[in-house]
mmCIF file of C-alpha atoms in Angstrom:
data_model
loop_
_atom_site.group_PDB
_atom_site.id
_atom_site.type_symbol
_atom_site.label_atom_id
_atom_site.label_comp_id
_atom_site.label_asym_id
_atom_site.label_seq_id
_atom_site.Cartn_x
_atom_site.Cartn_y
_atom_site.Cartn_z
ATOM 1 C CA MET A 936 14.098 -50.461 -48.156
ATOM 2 C CA MET A 937 13.003 -54.133 -46.827
ATOM 3 C CA ALA A 938 9.764 -54.832 -44.890
ATOM 4 C CA TYR A 939 10.519 -55.421 -41.011
ATOM 5 C CA MET A 940 8.024 -58.354 -40.869
ATOM 6 C CA SER A 941 8.018 -61.799 -39.720
ATOM 7 C CA SER A 942 5.957 -64.558 -38.066
ATOM 8 C CA ASP A 943 7.329 -63.125 -34.762
ATOM 9 C CA ALA A 944 6.196 -59.164 -35.639
ATOM 10 C CA PRO A 945 2.979 -59.246 -33.182
ATOM 11 C CA ASP A 946 5.426 -60.365 -30.193
ATOM 12 C CA ILE A 947 8.841 -59.027 -30.961
ATOM 13 C CA ASP A 948 8.529 -55.874 -28.410
ATOM 14 C CA ARG A 949 7.144 -58.347 -25.748
ATOM 15 C CA MET A 950 10.157 -61.098 -26.051
ATOM 16 C CA PRO A 951 12.042 -61.614 -23.279
ATOM 17 C CA ARG A 952 15.771 -61.169 -23.544
ATOM 18 C CA GLY A 953 16.433 -64.926 -23.379
ATOM 19 C CA GLY A 954 14.244 -65.299 -26.217
ATOM 20 C CA PHE A 955 10.402 -66.597 -26.635
ATOM 21 C CA ASP A 956 11.600 -69.851 -25.033
ATOM 22 C CA ALA A 957 13.389 -68.432 -22.043
ATOM 23 C CA SER A 958 12.826 -70.072 -18.721
ATOM 24 C CA PHE A 959 10.836 -68.733 -15.875
ATOM 25 C CA LEU A 960 13.998 -68.063 -14.288
ATOM 26 C CA ASP A 961 15.721 -66.441 -17.311
ATOM 27 C CA ARG A 962 12.679 -63.866 -17.662
ATOM 28 C CA LEU A 963 13.425 -62.862 -14.046
ATOM 29 C CA LEU A 964 17.104 -61.882 -14.831
ATOM 30 C CA GLU A 965 16.246 -58.721 -16.982
ATOM 31 C CA THR A 966 16.079 -54.832 -16.116
ATOM 32 C CA GLY A 967 15.127 -51.827 -17.730
ATOM 33 C CA ARG A 968 17.713 -49.864 -16.588
ATOM 34 C CA ARG A 969 20.300 -48.596 -18.484
ATOM 35 C CA ALA A 970 24.202 -48.656 -17.842
ATOM 36 C CA SER A 971 25.978 -45.479 -17.156
ATOM 37 C CA GLY A 972 28.597 -45.646 -19.704
ATOM 38 C CA THR A 973 31.768 -46.680 -17.856
ATOM 39 C CA LEU A 974 32.765 -49.523 -19.725
ATOM 40 C CA ASP A 975 34.849 -47.847 -21.978
ATOM 41 C CA TRP A 976 37.531 -48.065 -19.100
ATOM 42 C CA THR A 977 36.956 -51.946 -19.283
ATOM 43 C CA ASP A 978 37.245 -52.044 -22.948
ATOM 44 C CA TRP A 979 40.721 -50.802 -22.800
ATOM 45 C CA PHE A 980 41.548 -52.992 -19.796
ATOM 46 C CA PHE A 981 40.550 -55.984 -21.711
ATOM 47 C CA LYS A 982 41.785 -54.864 -24.959
ATOM 48 C CA ASN A 983 38.557 -55.341 -26.507
ATOM 49 C CA HIS A 984 39.175 -53.082 -29.318
ATOM 50 C CA GLN A 985 42.211 -54.876 -30.629
ATOM 51 C CA ARG A 986 39.981 -58.357 -30.276
ATOM 52 C CA PHE A 987 37.125 -57.039 -32.168
ATOM 53 C CA ALA A 988 39.100 -55.521 -34.728
ATOM 54 C CA ALA A 989 40.803 -58.774 -35.400
ATOM 55 C CA ILE A 990 37.382 -60.704 -35.446
ATOM 56 C CA ALA A 991 35.928 -57.972 -37.967
ATOM 57 C CA LEU A 992 39.084 -57.995 -40.283
ATOM 58 C CA ASP A 993 38.813 -61.788 -40.418
ATOM 59 C CA LEU A 994 35.592 -61.524 -41.973
ATOM 60 C CA VAL A 995 36.915 -59.419 -44.875
ATOM 61 C CA ALA A 996 40.415 -61.121 -45.399
ATOM 62 C CA ASP A 997 39.693 -61.877 -48.896
ATOM 63 C CA VAL A 998 38.564 -57.991 -49.523
ATOM 64 C CA PRO A 999 41.588 -56.102 -50.861
ATOM 65 C CA ASP A 1000 40.191 -52.322 -49.897
ATOM 66 C CA PRO A 1001 37.417 -53.198 -47.363
ATOM 67 C CA ARG A 1002 34.715 -50.538 -46.701
ATOM 68 C CA ILE A 1003 33.892 -50.646 -42.946
ATOM 69 C CA LEU A 1004 31.001 -49.093 -41.221
ATOM 70 C CA GLU A 1005 31.175 -49.037 -37.233
ATOM 71 C CA LEU A 1006 27.953 -48.443 -35.706
ATOM 72 C CA ALA A 1007 27.237 -46.910 -32.318
ATOM 73 C CA ALA A 1008 31.170 -46.429 -32.405
ATOM 74 C CA GLY A 1009 31.473 -44.890 -29.074
ATOM 75 C CA SER A 1010 34.845 -43.035 -28.874
ATOM 76 C CA GLY A 1011 35.978 -44.770 -32.183
ATOM 77 C CA GLY A 1012 38.153 -47.323 -30.672
ATOM 78 C CA VAL A 1013 37.717 -49.978 -32.799
ATOM 79 C CA SER A 1014 37.854 -48.065 -35.956
ATOM 80 C CA ARG A 1015 40.749 -46.708 -34.712
ATOM 81 C CA GLN A 1016 42.205 -50.289 -34.357
ATOM 82 C CA LEU A 1017 40.750 -51.360 -37.724
ATOM 83 C CA LEU A 1018 42.662 -48.442 -39.842
ATOM 84 C CA THR A 1019 46.068 -49.327 -37.752
ATOM 85 C CA ASN A 1020 45.720 -53.069 -38.838
ATOM 86 C CA HIS A 1021 44.761 -52.621 -42.324
ATOM 87 C CA PRO A 1022 46.690 -50.380 -44.520
ATOM 88 C CA SER A 1023 43.973 -49.607 -46.910
ATOM 89 C CA ALA A 1024 40.430 -50.329 -45.182
ATOM 90 C CA GLN A 1025 38.315 -47.188 -45.427
ATOM 91 C CA VAL A 1026 36.199 -47.047 -42.227
ATOM 92 C CA THR A 1027 33.303 -44.765 -41.807
ATOM 93 C CA VAL A 1028 32.743 -44.232 -37.811
ATOM 94 C CA SER A 1029 29.288 -43.481 -36.906
ATOM 95 C CA GLU A 1030 27.295 -42.460 -33.968
ATOM 96 C CA VAL A 1031 23.553 -41.706 -33.587
ATOM 97 C CA ASP A 1032 24.359 -38.533 -31.009
ATOM 98 C CA ALA A 1033 25.346 -35.277 -32.779
ATOM 99 C CA GLU A 1034 27.590 -34.278 -29.825
ATOM 100 C CA SER A 1035 29.250 -37.518 -30.030
ATOM 101 C CA VAL A 1036 29.911 -37.426 -33.891
ATOM 102 C CA ALA A 1037 31.575 -33.960 -33.271
ATOM 103 C CA ARG A 1038 33.840 -35.054 -30.287
ATOM 104 C CA ILE A 1039 34.954 -37.917 -32.718
ATOM 105 C CA ALA A 1040 35.322 -35.518 -35.839
ATOM 106 C CA ALA A 1041 37.522 -33.258 -33.738
ATOM 107 C CA GLY A 1042 39.947 -36.057 -32.743
ATOM 108 C CA ASP A 1043 42.201 -37.944 -34.795
ATOM 109 C CA LEU A 1044 40.016 -39.840 -36.634
ATOM 110 C CA GLY A 1045 38.454 -36.545 -38.089
ATOM 111 C CA SER A 1046 41.665 -35.947 -40.025
ATOM 112 C CA HIS A 1047 42.559 -39.539 -40.937
ATOM 113 C CA PRO A 1048 42.704 -39.675 -44.594
ATOM 114 C CA ARG A 1049 40.918 -43.213 -44.715
ATOM 115 C CA ALA A 1050 38.480 -42.520 -42.028
ATOM 116 C CA GLN A 1051 34.937 -40.761 -42.694
ATOM 117 C CA VAL A 1052 32.908 -39.610 -39.540
ATOM 118 C CA ARG A 1053 29.010 -39.758 -39.940
ATOM 119 C CA GLN A 1054 25.862 -39.263 -37.608
ATOM 120 C CA LEU A 1055 24.012 -42.331 -38.655
ATOM 121 C CA ASP A 1056 21.092 -44.164 -36.709
ATOM 122 C CA PRO A 1057 21.987 -47.968 -36.753
ATOM 123 C CA THR A 1058 18.097 -48.620 -36.841
ATOM 124 C CA ALA A 1059 17.602 -46.580 -40.187
ATOM 125 C CA ILE A 1060 21.001 -45.915 -41.960
ATOM 126 C CA ASP A 1061 21.240 -43.348 -44.505
ATOM 127 C CA ALA A 1062 23.399 -45.385 -46.988
ATOM 128 C CA ALA A 1063 22.635 -47.501 -50.132
ATOM 129 C CA ASP A 1064 22.112 -50.967 -50.131
ATOM 130 C CA GLY A 1065 25.478 -52.971 -50.310
ATOM 131 C CA SER A 1066 27.638 -49.648 -49.792
ATOM 132 C CA TYR A 1067 29.978 -51.636 -47.188
ATOM 133 C CA ASP A 1068 31.798 -55.047 -47.071
ATOM 134 C CA LEU A 1069 31.244 -55.094 -43.636
ATOM 135 C CA ALA A 1070 28.970 -53.327 -40.960
ATOM 136 C CA LEU A 1071 30.096 -53.760 -37.120
ATOM 137 C CA SER A 1072 28.368 -53.206 -33.842
ATOM 138 C CA THR A 1073 29.973 -53.734 -30.869
ATOM 139 C CA LEU A 1074 28.771 -53.805 -27.167
ATOM 140 C CA SER A 1075 25.736 -51.961 -28.249
ATOM 141 C CA LEU A 1076 22.824 -54.075 -29.306
ATOM 142 C CA HIS A 1077 21.599 -54.999 -25.722
ATOM 143 C CA HIS A 1078 21.071 -51.327 -24.995
ATOM 144 C CA LEU A 1079 17.986 -51.453 -27.947
ATOM 145 C CA PRO A 1080 14.612 -52.978 -27.208
ATOM 146 C CA PRO A 1081 14.006 -55.865 -29.345
ATOM 147 C CA ALA A 1082 11.999 -54.219 -32.340
ATOM 148 C CA GLN A 1083 15.119 -51.795 -32.628
ATOM 149 C CA ALA A 1084 17.272 -54.549 -32.015
ATOM 150 C CA ALA A 1085 15.726 -56.309 -35.010
ATOM 151 C CA ARG A 1086 16.219 -52.982 -37.555
ATOM 152 C CA VAL A 1087 19.615 -53.212 -36.966
ATOM 153 C CA PHE A 1088 20.094 -56.518 -38.235
ATOM 154 C CA ALA A 1089 17.681 -55.526 -41.352
ATOM 155 C CA GLU A 1090 19.603 -52.310 -41.976
ATOM 156 C CA GLY A 1091 23.010 -53.647 -41.169
ATOM 157 C CA THR A 1092 22.619 -56.600 -43.687
ATOM 158 C CA ARG A 1093 20.742 -54.294 -46.344
ATOM 159 C CA VAL A 1094 23.822 -51.847 -46.407
ATOM 160 C CA ALA A 1095 26.556 -54.146 -45.954
ATOM 161 C CA ASN A 1096 27.481 -57.637 -47.329
ATOM 162 C CA THR A 1097 28.202 -58.778 -43.676
ATOM 163 C CA LEU A 1098 26.662 -57.815 -40.484
ATOM 164 C CA LEU A 1099 29.223 -58.113 -37.439
ATOM 165 C CA ILE A 1100 27.433 -58.142 -34.091
ATOM 166 C CA ILE A 1101 29.877 -58.581 -31.115
ATOM 167 C CA ASP A 1102 27.760 -58.413 -27.586
ATOM 168 C CA LEU A 1103 27.646 -59.435 -24.018
ATOM 169 C CA PRO A 1104 26.825 -63.040 -23.753
ATOM 170 C CA ARG A 1105 23.744 -64.337 -21.881
ATOM 171 C CA PRO A 1106 24.485 -67.845 -20.345
ATOM 172 C CA PRO A 1107 21.631 -70.116 -19.268
ATOM 173 C CA ALA A 1108 19.882 -69.086 -16.535
ATOM 174 C CA PRO A 1109 21.730 -70.830 -13.636
ATOM 175 C CA LEU A 1110 25.376 -69.944 -14.760
ATOM 176 C CA HIS A 1111 23.794 -66.319 -15.420
ATOM 177 C CA LEU A 1112 22.420 -66.289 -11.623
ATOM 178 C CA MET A 1113 26.196 -67.763 -10.471
ATOM 179 C CA GLY A 1114 27.956 -65.089 -12.319
ATOM 180 C CA LEU A 1115 25.570 -61.831 -11.157
ATOM 181 C CA ALA A 1116 25.995 -63.508 -7.275
ATOM 182 C CA THR A 1117 30.000 -63.091 -7.610
ATOM 183 C CA MET A 1118 29.275 -59.511 -9.327
ATOM 184 C CA LEU A 1119 27.148 -57.818 -7.050
ATOM 185 C CA PRO A 1120 29.330 -57.277 -4.015
ATOM 186 C CA ALA A 1121 31.852 -55.447 -6.066
ATOM 187 C CA ALA A 1122 29.029 -53.804 -7.856
ATOM 188 C CA ILE A 1123 28.224 -51.921 -4.694
ATOM 189 C CA LEU A 1124 31.559 -50.232 -4.795
ATOM 190 C CA LEU A 1125 32.550 -50.078 -8.574
ATOM 191 C CA PRO A 1126 30.540 -48.263 -11.071
ATOM 192 C CA PHE A 1127 32.085 -50.270 -13.915
ATOM 193 C CA VAL A 1128 31.109 -53.497 -12.436
ATOM 194 C CA GLN A 1129 27.546 -52.131 -11.715
ATOM 195 C CA ASP A 1130 27.578 -51.352 -15.590
ATOM 196 C CA GLY A 1131 28.600 -55.065 -16.397
ATOM 197 C CA VAL A 1132 25.606 -56.437 -14.064
ATOM 198 C CA ILE A 1133 23.011 -54.050 -15.653
ATOM 199 C CA SER A 1134 24.099 -54.988 -19.138
ATOM 200 C CA SER A 1135 24.367 -58.625 -18.711
ATOM 201 C CA LEU A 1136 20.696 -58.689 -17.661
ATOM 202 C CA ARG A 1137 19.838 -56.569 -20.619
ATOM 203 C CA SER A 1138 21.914 -59.291 -23.170
ATOM 204 C CA TYR A 1139 20.205 -61.149 -25.843
ATOM 205 C CA SER A 1140 20.634 -65.165 -25.701
ATOM 206 C CA PRO A 1141 21.183 -67.093 -28.998
ATOM 207 C CA SER A 1142 17.693 -67.841 -29.461
ATOM 208 C CA ALA A 1143 16.530 -64.100 -28.881
ATOM 209 C CA LEU A 1144 19.162 -63.112 -31.563
ATOM 210 C CA ARG A 1145 17.669 -65.868 -34.100
ATOM 211 C CA SER A 1146 14.020 -64.208 -33.429
ATOM 212 C CA LEU A 1147 15.661 -60.899 -33.857
ATOM 213 C CA ALA A 1148 17.323 -61.797 -37.246
ATOM 214 C CA ARG A 1149 13.986 -63.657 -38.387
ATOM 215 C CA HIS A 1150 11.824 -60.716 -37.482
ATOM 216 C CA ALA A 1151 13.847 -58.405 -39.599
ATOM 217 C CA ASP A 1152 13.557 -60.376 -42.575
ATOM 218 C CA PRO A 1153 13.386 -64.295 -42.761
ATOM 219 C CA SER A 1154 16.097 -64.775 -45.370
ATOM 220 C CA ILE A 1155 18.862 -63.296 -43.114
ATOM 221 C CA GLU A 1156 21.486 -66.031 -42.242
ATOM 222 C CA VAL A 1157 23.072 -65.931 -38.898
ATOM 223 C CA GLU A 1158 26.014 -67.675 -37.726
ATOM 224 C CA LEU A 1159 26.550 -67.496 -33.700
ATOM 225 C CA ARG A 1160 29.997 -68.272 -32.225
ATOM 226 C CA SER A 1161 30.609 -68.255 -27.946
ATOM 227 C CA GLY A 1162 32.920 -69.824 -25.800
ATOM 228 C CA LEU A 1163 34.129 -69.430 -22.092
ATOM 229 C CA ASN A 1164 36.633 -66.362 -23.133
ATOM 230 C CA LEU A 1165 34.645 -65.033 -26.034
ATOM 231 C CA PRO A 1166 31.780 -62.666 -26.466
ATOM 232 C CA GLN A 1167 28.806 -63.261 -28.129
ATOM 233 C CA ILE A 1168 29.389 -62.973 -31.895
ATOM 234 C CA VAL A 1169 26.731 -62.803 -34.397
ATOM 235 C CA ILE A 1170 27.519 -62.908 -38.213
ATOM 236 C CA ALA A 1171 24.718 -62.005 -40.485
ATOM 237 C CA ARG A 1172 24.154 -61.845 -43.919
ATOM 238 C CA SER A 1173 21.073 -61.427 -46.306
ATOM 239 C CA ALA A 1174 20.473 -64.157 -49.256
ATOM 240 C CA HIS A 1175 18.837 -61.293 -51.065
#
């Protein structure tokens, strides 16, 4: 197991979601509340499963029979799409909660010949180094406090050649505030919009993501991608 140490270690739990260099306004745009989990519906509505699977498979395009681990898989939608889109991918579908694992195993993924359903903690993955070509985490990192989020970087880059994290973007504070202002009226009536507001207040900025990776292991190399119509995409690899 790698050591979870860096120059940020003493402060990582107190790091704002906007990063150590976050502005005063950005530091105010945070919440300790948890979303209720209605974002599965929005995943379906916005076809996130298809988009996320395409991003993942692009990273293993040169691997004939990729071994992919999905962390915090939820209902398993992305894993299902990976298996549909790639004829020989081997996918491990994992969740930390035993009831969720049982529910996934009882469905089509549980009987799929190229899928394995496992109970795994993304902060302490029970797998050997280099077991997978790709580890994948979608729309879940923001649920974790900084110290645990850093462990996802450490563990994901340990067990897989590449770690792909896809999560909600955190725009600069003035744009973030404007976006929240447009969402708040609908959030009063629509639970999934309220979940979106809460999740956006918990999302990590690019600066924070770099600090998380550095805290996990200074040798982790991070590539960040984002855009107006893109989620926040993190591609991390260990130099070890």
